[in-house]
XYZ file of C-alpha atoms in Angstrom:
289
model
C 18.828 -23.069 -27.524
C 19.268 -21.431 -30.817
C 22.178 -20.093 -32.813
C 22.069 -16.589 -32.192
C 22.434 -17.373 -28.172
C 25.171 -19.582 -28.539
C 26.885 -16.739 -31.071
C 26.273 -14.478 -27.684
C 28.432 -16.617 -25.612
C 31.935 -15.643 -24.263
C 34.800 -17.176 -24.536
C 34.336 -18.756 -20.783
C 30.795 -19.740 -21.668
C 31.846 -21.759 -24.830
C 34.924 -23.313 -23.333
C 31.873 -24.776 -20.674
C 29.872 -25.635 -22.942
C 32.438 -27.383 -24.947
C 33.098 -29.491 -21.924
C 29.812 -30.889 -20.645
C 27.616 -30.287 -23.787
C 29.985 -30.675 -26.620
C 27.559 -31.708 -29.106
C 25.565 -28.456 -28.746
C 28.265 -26.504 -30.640
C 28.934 -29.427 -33.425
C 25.290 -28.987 -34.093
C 24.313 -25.910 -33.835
C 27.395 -23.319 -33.405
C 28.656 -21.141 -35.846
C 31.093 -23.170 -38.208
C 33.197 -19.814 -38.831
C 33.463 -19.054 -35.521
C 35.184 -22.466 -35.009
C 38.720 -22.922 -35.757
C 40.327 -25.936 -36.457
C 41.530 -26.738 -33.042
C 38.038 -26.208 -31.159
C 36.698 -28.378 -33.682
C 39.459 -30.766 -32.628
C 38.206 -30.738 -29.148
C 34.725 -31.008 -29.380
C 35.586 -34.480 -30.960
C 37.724 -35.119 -28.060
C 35.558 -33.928 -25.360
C 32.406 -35.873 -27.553
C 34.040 -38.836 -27.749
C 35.507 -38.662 -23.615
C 31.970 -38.862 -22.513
C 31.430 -42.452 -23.975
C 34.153 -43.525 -21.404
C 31.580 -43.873 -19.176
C 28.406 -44.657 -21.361
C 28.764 -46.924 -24.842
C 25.113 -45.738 -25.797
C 23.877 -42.079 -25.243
C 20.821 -42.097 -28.009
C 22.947 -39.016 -29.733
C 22.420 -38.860 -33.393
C 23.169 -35.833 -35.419
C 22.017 -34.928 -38.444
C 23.581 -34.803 -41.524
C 23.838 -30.940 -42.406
C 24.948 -30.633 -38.994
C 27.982 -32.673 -39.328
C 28.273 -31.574 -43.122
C 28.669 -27.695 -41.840
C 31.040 -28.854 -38.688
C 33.449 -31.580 -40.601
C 36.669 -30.395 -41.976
C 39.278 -32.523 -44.408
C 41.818 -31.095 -41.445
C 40.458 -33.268 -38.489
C 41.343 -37.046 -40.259
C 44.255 -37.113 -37.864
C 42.051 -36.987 -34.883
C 39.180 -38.682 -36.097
C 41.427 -41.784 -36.938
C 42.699 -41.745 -33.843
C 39.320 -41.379 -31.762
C 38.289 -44.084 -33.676
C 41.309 -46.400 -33.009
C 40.029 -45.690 -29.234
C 36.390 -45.991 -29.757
C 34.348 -49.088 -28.146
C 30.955 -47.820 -28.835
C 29.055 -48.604 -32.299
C 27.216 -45.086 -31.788
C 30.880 -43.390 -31.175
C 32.036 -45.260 -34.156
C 29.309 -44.412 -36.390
C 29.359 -41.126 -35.630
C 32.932 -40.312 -36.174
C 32.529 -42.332 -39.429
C 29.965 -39.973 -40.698
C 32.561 -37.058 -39.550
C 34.954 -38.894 -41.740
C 32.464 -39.536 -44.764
C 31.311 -35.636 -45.219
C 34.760 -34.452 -44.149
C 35.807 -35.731 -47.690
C 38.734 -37.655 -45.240
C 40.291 -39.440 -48.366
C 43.502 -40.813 -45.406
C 40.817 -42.685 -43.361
C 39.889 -45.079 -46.559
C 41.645 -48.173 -45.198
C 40.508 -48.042 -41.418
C 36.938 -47.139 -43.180
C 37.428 -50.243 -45.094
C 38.691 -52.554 -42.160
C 35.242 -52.116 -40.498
C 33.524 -53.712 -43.620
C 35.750 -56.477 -43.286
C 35.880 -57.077 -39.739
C 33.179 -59.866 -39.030
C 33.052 -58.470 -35.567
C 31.771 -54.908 -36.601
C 28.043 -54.390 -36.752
C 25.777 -53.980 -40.207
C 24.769 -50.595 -39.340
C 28.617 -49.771 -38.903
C 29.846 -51.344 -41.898
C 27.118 -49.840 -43.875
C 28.425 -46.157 -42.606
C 31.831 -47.304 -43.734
C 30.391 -48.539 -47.014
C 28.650 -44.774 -47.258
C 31.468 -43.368 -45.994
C 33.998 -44.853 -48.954
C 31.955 -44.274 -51.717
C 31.556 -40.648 -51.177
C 35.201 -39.903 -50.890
C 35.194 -41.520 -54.133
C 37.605 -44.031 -52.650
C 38.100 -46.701 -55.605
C 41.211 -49.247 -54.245
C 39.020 -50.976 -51.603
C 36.336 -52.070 -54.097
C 37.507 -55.537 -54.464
C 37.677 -56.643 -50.976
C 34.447 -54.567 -49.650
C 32.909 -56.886 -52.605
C 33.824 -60.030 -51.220
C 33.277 -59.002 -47.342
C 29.903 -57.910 -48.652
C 29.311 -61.343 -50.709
C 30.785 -63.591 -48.023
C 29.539 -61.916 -44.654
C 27.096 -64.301 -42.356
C 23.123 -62.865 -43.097
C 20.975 -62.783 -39.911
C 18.380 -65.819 -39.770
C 15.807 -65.132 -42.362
C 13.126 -64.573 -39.520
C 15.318 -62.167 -37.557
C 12.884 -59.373 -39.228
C 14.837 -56.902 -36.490
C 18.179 -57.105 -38.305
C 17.190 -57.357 -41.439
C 16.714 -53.184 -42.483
C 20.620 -52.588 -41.226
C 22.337 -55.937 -42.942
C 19.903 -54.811 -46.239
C 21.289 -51.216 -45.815
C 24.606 -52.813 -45.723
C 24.224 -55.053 -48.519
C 22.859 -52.211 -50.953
C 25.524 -49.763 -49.444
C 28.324 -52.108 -50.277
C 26.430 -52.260 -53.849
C 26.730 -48.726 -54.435
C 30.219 -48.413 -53.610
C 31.580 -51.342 -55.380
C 29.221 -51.433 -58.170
C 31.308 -50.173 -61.194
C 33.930 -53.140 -60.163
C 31.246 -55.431 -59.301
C 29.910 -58.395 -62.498
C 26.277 -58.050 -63.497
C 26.614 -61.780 -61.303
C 27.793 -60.351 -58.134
C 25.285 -57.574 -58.072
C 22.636 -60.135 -58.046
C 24.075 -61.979 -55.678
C 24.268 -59.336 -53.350
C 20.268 -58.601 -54.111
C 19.671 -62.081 -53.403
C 20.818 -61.877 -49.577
C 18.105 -59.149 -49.116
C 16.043 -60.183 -46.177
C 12.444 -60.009 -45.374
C 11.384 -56.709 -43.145
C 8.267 -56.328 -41.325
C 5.377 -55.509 -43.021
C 4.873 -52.167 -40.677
C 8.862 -51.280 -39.979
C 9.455 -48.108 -42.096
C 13.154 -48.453 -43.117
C 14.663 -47.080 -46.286
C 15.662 -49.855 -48.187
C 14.149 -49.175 -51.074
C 15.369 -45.373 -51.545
C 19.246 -47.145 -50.942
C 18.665 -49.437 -53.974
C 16.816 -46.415 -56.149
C 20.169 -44.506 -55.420
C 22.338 -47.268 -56.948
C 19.824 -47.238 -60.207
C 19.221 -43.661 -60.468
C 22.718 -42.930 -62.257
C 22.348 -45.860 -64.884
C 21.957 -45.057 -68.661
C 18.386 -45.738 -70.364
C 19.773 -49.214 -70.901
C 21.245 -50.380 -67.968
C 18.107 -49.423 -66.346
C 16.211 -51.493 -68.468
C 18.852 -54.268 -67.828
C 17.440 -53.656 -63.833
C 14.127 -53.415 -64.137
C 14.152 -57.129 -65.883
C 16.392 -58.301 -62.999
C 13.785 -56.602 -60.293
C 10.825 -58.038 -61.744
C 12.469 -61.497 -61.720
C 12.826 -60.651 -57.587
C 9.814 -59.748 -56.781
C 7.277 -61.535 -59.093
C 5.736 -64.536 -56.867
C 3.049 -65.725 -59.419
C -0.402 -64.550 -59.232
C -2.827 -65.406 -56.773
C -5.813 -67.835 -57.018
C -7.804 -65.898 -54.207
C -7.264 -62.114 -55.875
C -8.326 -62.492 -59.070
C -5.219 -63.532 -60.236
C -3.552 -60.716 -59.594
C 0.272 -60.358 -59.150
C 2.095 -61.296 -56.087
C 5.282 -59.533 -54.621
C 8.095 -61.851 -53.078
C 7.893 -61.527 -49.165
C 11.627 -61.410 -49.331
C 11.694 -58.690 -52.518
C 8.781 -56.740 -51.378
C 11.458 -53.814 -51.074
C 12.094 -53.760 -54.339
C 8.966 -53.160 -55.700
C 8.973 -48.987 -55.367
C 12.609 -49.037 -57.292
C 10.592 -51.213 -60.025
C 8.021 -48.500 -60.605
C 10.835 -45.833 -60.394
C 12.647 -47.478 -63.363
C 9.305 -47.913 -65.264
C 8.262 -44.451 -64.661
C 11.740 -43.354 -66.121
C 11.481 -45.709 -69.392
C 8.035 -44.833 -70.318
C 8.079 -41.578 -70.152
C 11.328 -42.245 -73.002
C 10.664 -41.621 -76.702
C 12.707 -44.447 -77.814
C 11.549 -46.815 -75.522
C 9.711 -49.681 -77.249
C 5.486 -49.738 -76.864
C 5.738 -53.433 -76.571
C 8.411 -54.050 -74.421
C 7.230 -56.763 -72.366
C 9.111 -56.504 -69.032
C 7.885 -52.550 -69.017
C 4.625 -53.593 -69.613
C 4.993 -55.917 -67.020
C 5.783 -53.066 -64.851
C 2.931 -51.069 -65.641
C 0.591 -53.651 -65.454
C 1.683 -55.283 -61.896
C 3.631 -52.150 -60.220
C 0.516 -50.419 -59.378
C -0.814 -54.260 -57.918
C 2.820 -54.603 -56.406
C 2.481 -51.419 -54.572
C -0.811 -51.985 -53.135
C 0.886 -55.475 -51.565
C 3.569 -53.185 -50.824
C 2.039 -50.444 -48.821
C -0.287 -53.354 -46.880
């Protein structure tokens, strides 16, 4: 059903609609025809029909919720999520919170990191969620929830994209309070994915680098290569060898190299970016196989 129908409806036909189908007007109804308070309810009447069903497989996108969030609806989103008992409720309402700008929900955002009960995927929302606010006062303890949380086993390849998505999310959120030594830390609980899972992993960690100065990105790519170079292999003509664990890193290695070299003051001999040049194109093949 597209927008221009649901502009059509009545008053009678939206007030159904916002009943049974409430998530057909937060994604595609007409944000100005929405006040505050029917916004209000179609969170209420969204999150009443988890009562009966933790998991309904409804994910919105994010220009959806970006055109339907409002700074005005923290009140109620807090207090759907103080009531909420399902992850995809939670996660949802986070995101609701996190392009909403909802500066008032940074503590309750931050007491899901820290909760050891709460899922990866939903602290990694929270994690999203805080640094786009531009919350700064929970840095510290995100930091150590994020350094001190238990990792999945290292062959659970299943849980490894969402705990990596949280690790690099709590990265990005706490890096200017985080020591060159925690960031590595935190790079150093990366898990191994599957080969063939598709997961985004390595666009999170380009998205911490991207904002870096010419030098701090040089700083990176020495600390990458140290991940993900394995030695070189004796039955590929000695050819370089990505870390199974750090295999994810590899396309944020050629990112930083492709942003150096292209530099003027960026020196021709510089080892590590040689390095880079030399083994990213070897890395990516490993990579992408």
């Amino acid at each position: 059903m597209g927008k221009t129908r649901l502009s059509a409806f009545n008053v009678r036909d939206k007030e159904i609609v916002a009943k049974i189908r409430p998530a057909l007007l937060i994604e595609t109804g007409d944000p100005k025809a929405l006040s505050l308070g029917d916004k209000e309810l179609l969170l209420r009447n969204q999150a009443k029909l988890y009562d009966a069903l933790r998991f309904r497989g409804e994910w919105f996108h994010h220009d959806d919720i970006k055109r339907f969030t409002h700074t005005g609806l923290s009140a109620v989103v807090g207090g759907l999520l103080d009531k909420s008992s399902s992850p995809e409720l939670t996660d949802f309402l986070i995101e609701v919170a996190r392009f909403g700008g909802m500066k008032p929900l940074a503590a309750k955002l931050a007491s899901y990191i820290i909760n050891p009960d709460v899922g990866y995927r939903t602290k990694s929302e929270a994690c999203s969620a805080l640094f786009e606010i531009r919350d700064t006062a929970h840095r510290a303890s995100v930091l150590a929830a994020a350094l001190t949380a238990n990792c999945p086993d290292t062959n659970d390849t299943d849980a490894a994209p969402s705990w990596n998505m949280f690790q690099l999310k709590a990265l990005q959120y706490c890096f200017e309070e985080a020591t060159l030594l925690d960031c590595i830390c935190l790079l150093a609980r990366i898990q191994r994915e599957r080969s063939n899972y598709s997961s985004a992993t390595s666009q999170y960690l380009i998205e911490v680098l991207d904002s870096l100065s010419a030098q701090e990105k040089r700083k990176w790519l020495t600390i990458l290569l140290r991940f993900a170079f394995d030695g070189r292999s004796e039955n590929s003509q000695r050819l370089p060898s990505a870390s199974a664990s750090y295999k994810r890193f590899v396309p944020a290695i050629i990112y930083l190299a492709s942003e150096l070299v292209s530099r003027d003051d960026t020196a021709p001999d510089d080892p590590d970016l040689l390095d880079a040049c030399v083994d990213g194109p070897c890395f990516a093949g490993i990579y992408l196989s």
